[in-house]
PDB file of C-alpha atoms and ligand atoms in Angstrom:
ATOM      1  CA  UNK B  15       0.000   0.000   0.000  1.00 86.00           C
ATOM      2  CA  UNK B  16       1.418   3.444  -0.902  1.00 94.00           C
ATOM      3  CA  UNK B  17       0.595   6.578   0.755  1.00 97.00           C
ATOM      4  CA  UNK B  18       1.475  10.368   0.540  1.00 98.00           C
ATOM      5  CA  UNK B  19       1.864  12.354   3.102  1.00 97.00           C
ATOM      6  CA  UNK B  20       1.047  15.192   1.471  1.00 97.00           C
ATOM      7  CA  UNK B  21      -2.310  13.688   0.206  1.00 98.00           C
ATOM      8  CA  UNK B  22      -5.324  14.623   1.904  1.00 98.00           C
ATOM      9  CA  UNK B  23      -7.588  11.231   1.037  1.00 98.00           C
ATOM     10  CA  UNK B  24      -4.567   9.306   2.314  1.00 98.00           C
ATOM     11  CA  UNK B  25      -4.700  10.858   5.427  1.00 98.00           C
ATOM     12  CA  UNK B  26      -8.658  10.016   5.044  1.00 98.00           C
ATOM     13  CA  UNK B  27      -7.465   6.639   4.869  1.00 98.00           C
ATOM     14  CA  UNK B  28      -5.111   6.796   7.456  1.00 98.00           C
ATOM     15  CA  UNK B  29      -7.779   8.053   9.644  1.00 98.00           C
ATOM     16  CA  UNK B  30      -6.039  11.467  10.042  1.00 98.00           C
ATOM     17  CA  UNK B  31      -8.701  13.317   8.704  1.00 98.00           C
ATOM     18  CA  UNK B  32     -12.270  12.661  10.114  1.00 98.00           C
ATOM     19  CA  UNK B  33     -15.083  11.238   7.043  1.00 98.00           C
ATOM     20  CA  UNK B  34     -18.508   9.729   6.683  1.00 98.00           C
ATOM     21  CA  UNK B  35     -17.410   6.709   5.960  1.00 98.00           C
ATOM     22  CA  UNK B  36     -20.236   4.616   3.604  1.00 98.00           C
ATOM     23  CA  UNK B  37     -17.793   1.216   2.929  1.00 98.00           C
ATOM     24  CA  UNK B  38     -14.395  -0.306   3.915  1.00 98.00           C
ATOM     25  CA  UNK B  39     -12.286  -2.821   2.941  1.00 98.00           C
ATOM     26  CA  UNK B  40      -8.570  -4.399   2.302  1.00 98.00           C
ATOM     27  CA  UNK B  41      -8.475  -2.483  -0.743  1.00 98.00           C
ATOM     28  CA  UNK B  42     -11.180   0.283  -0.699  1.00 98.00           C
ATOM     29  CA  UNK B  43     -12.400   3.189   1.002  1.00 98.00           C
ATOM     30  CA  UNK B  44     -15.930   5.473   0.287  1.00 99.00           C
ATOM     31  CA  UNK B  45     -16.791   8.144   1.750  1.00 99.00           C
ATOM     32  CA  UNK B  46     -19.379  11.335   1.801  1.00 98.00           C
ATOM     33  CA  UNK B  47     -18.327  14.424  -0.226  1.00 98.00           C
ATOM     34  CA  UNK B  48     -17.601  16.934   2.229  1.00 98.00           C
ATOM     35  CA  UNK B  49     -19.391  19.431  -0.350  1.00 98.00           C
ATOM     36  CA  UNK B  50     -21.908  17.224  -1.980  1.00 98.00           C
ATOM     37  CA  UNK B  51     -23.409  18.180  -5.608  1.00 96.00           C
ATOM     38  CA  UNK B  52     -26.407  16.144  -4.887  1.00 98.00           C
ATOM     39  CA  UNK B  53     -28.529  14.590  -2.031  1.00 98.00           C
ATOM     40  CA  UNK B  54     -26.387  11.104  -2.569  1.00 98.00           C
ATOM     41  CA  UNK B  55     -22.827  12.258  -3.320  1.00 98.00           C
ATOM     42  CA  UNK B  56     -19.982   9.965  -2.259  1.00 98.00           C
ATOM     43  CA  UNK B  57     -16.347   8.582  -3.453  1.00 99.00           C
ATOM     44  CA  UNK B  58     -14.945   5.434  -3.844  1.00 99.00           C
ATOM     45  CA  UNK B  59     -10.969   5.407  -3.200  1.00 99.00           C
ATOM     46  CA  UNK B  60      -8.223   2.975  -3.993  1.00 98.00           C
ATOM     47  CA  UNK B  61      -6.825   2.653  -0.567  1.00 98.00           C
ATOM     48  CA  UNK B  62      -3.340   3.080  -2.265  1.00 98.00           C
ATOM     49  CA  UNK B  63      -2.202   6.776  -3.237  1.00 98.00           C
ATOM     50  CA  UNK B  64      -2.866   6.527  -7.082  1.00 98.00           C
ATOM     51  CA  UNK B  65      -2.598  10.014  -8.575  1.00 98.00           C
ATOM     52  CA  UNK B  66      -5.276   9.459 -11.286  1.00 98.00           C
ATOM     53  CA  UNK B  67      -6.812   7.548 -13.533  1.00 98.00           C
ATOM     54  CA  UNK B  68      -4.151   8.953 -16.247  1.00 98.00           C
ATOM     55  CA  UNK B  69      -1.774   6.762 -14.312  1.00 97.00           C
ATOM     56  CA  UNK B  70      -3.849   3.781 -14.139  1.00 97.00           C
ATOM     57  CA  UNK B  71      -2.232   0.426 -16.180  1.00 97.00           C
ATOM     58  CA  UNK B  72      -2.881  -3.191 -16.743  1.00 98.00           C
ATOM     59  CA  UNK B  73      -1.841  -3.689 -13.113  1.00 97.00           C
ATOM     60  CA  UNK B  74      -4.629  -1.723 -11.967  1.00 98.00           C
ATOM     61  CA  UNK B  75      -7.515  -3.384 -13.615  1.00 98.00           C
ATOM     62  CA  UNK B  76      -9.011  -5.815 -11.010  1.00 98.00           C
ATOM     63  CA  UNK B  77      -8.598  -2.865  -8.900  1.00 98.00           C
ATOM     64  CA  UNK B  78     -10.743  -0.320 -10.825  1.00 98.00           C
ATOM     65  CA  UNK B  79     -13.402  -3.554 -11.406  1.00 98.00           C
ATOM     66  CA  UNK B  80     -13.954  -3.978  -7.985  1.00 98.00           C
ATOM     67  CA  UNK B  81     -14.305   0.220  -7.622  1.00 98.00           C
ATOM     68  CA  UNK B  82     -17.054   0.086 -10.182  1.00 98.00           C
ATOM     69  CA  UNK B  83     -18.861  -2.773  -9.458  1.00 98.00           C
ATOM     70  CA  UNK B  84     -18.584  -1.289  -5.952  1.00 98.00           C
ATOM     71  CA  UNK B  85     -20.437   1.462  -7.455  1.00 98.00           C
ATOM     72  CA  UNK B  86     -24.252   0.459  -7.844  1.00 98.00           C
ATOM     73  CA  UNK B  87     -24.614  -1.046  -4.341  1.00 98.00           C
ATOM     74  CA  UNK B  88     -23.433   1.362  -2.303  1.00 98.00           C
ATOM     75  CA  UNK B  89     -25.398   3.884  -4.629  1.00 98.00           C
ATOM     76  CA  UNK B  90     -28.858   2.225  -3.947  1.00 98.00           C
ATOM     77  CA  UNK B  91     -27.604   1.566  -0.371  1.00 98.00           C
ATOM     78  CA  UNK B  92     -27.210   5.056   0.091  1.00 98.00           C
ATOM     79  CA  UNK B  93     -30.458   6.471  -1.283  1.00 98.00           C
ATOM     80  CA  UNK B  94     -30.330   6.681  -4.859  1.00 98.00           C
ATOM     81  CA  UNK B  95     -33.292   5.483  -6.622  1.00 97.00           C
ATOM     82  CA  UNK B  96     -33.003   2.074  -9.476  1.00 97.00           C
ATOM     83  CA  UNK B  97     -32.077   1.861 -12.684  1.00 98.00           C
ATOM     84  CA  UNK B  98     -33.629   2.679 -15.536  1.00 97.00           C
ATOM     85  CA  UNK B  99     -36.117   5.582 -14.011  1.00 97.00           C
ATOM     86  CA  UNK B 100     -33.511   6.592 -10.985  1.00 97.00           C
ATOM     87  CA  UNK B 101     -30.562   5.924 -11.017  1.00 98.00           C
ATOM     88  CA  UNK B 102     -27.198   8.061 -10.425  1.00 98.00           C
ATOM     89  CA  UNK B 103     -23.826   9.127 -12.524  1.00 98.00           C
ATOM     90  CA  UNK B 104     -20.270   8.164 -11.943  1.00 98.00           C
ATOM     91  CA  UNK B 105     -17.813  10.917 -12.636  1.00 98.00           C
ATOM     92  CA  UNK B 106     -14.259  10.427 -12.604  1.00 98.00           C
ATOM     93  CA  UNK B 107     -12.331  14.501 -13.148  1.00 98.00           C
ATOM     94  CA  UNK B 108      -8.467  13.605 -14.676  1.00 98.00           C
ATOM     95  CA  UNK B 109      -6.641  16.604 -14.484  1.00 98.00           C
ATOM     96  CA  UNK B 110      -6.833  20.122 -13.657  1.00 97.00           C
ATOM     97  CA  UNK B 111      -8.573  20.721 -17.207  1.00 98.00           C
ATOM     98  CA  UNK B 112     -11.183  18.565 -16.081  1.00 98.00           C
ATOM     99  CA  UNK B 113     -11.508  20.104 -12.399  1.00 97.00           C
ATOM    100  CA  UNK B 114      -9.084  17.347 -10.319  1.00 98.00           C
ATOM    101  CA  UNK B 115      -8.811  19.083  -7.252  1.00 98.00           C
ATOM    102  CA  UNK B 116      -7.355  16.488  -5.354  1.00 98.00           C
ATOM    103  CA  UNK B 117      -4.554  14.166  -6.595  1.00 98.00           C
ATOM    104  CA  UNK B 118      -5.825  10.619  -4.986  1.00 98.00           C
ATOM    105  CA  UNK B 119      -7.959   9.007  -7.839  1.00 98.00           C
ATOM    106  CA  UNK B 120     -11.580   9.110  -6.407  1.00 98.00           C
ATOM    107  CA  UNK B 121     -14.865   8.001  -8.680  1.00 98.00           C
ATOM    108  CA  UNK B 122     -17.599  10.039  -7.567  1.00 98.00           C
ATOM    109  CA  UNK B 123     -21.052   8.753  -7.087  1.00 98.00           C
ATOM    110  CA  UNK B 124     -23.889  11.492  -7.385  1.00 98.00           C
ATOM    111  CA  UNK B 125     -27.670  10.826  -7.050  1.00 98.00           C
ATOM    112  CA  UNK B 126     -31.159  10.890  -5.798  1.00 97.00           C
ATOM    113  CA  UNK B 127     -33.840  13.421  -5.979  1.00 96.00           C
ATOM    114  CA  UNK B 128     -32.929  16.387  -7.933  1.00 95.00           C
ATOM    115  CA  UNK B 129     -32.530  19.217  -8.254  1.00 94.00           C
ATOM    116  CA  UNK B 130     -28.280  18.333  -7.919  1.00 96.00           C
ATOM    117  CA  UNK B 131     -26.052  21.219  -8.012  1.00 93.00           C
ATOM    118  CA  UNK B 132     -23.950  20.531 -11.001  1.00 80.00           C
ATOM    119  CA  UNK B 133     -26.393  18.581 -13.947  1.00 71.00           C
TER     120      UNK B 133
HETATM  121  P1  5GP M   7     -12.359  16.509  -7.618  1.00 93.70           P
HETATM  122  O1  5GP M   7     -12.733  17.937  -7.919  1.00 93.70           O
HETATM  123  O2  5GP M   7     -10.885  16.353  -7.372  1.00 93.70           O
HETATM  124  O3  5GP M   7     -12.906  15.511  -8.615  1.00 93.70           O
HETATM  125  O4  5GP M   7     -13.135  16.139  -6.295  1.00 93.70           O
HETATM  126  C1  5GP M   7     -12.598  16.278  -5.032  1.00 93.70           C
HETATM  127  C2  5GP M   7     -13.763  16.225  -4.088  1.00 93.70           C
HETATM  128  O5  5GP M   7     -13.265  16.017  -2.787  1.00 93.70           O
HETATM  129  C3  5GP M   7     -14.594  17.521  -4.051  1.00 93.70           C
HETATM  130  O6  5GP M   7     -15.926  17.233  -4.450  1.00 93.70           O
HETATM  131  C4  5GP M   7     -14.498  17.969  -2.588  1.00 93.70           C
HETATM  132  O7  5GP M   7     -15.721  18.443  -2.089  1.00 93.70           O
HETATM  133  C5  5GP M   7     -14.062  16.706  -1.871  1.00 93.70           C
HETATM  134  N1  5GP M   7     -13.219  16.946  -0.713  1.00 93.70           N
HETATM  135  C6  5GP M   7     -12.122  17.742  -0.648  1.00 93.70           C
HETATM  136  N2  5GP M   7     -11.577  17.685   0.571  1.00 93.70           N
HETATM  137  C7  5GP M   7     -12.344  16.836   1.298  1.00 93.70           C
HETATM  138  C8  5GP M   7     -12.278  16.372   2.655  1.00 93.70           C
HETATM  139  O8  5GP M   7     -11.400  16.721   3.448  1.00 93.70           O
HETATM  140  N3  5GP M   7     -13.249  15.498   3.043  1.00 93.70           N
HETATM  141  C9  5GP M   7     -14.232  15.085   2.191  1.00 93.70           C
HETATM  142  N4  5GP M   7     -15.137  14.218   2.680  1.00 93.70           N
HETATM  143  N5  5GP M   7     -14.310  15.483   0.911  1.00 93.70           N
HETATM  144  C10 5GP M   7     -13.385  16.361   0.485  1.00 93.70           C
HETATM  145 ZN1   ZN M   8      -3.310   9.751  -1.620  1.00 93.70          ZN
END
């Protein structure tokens, strides 16, 4: 497992910094957005510091799987509402040009009733 100092969703991990946490495990963490979007608004983390998806390889892949098929039970778990009439979106920003604030890849998960702050 790697970690950054310097990383502020490491120290998440790490336990440094309090968060809601929604799941745990060996290899994953999820927590609430501290400035949610929408009434369901959380992030699933690779436990290990891994910049972003720009540096993901074929090493990663099992990892990434388990992060999105993660994804639809912790979203109806958490309030959002069932495919194909509810439902949520999975965002994942790369890079400053796409609004990567911090540098710990993180797949959001944004749902339930709208109006959502960012459509
Ligand atoms: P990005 O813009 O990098 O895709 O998303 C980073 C997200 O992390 C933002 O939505 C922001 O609200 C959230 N965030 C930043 N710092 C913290 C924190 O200390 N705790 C929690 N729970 N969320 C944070
Ligand atoms: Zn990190």
């Amino acid at each position: 497992m790697h970690s950054d100092p310097d990383c502020i969703f490491c120290k998440i991990v790490a336990g440094q910094i309090p968060s809601r946490k929604v799941y745990e495990d060996d290899e994953l963490y999820a927590f609430h957005d501290i400035n949610p979007w929408a009434p369901v608004h959380f992030m699933i983390i690779p436990k290990t510091h891994l910049p972003s998806l720009a540096q993901v390889g074929p090493e990663h892949a099992a990892l990434l799987g388990r992060i999105l098929t993660l994804a639809p039970r912790l979203a109806l778990e958490q309030g959002c509402t069932p495919y194909p009439d509810g439902g949520f979106r999975v965002v994942v920003n790369t890079g400053t040009l796409a609004g990567q604030e911090v540098h710990h890849l993180h797949v959001h998960v944004i749902g339930g009733p709208r109006p959502w702050l960012k459509t």
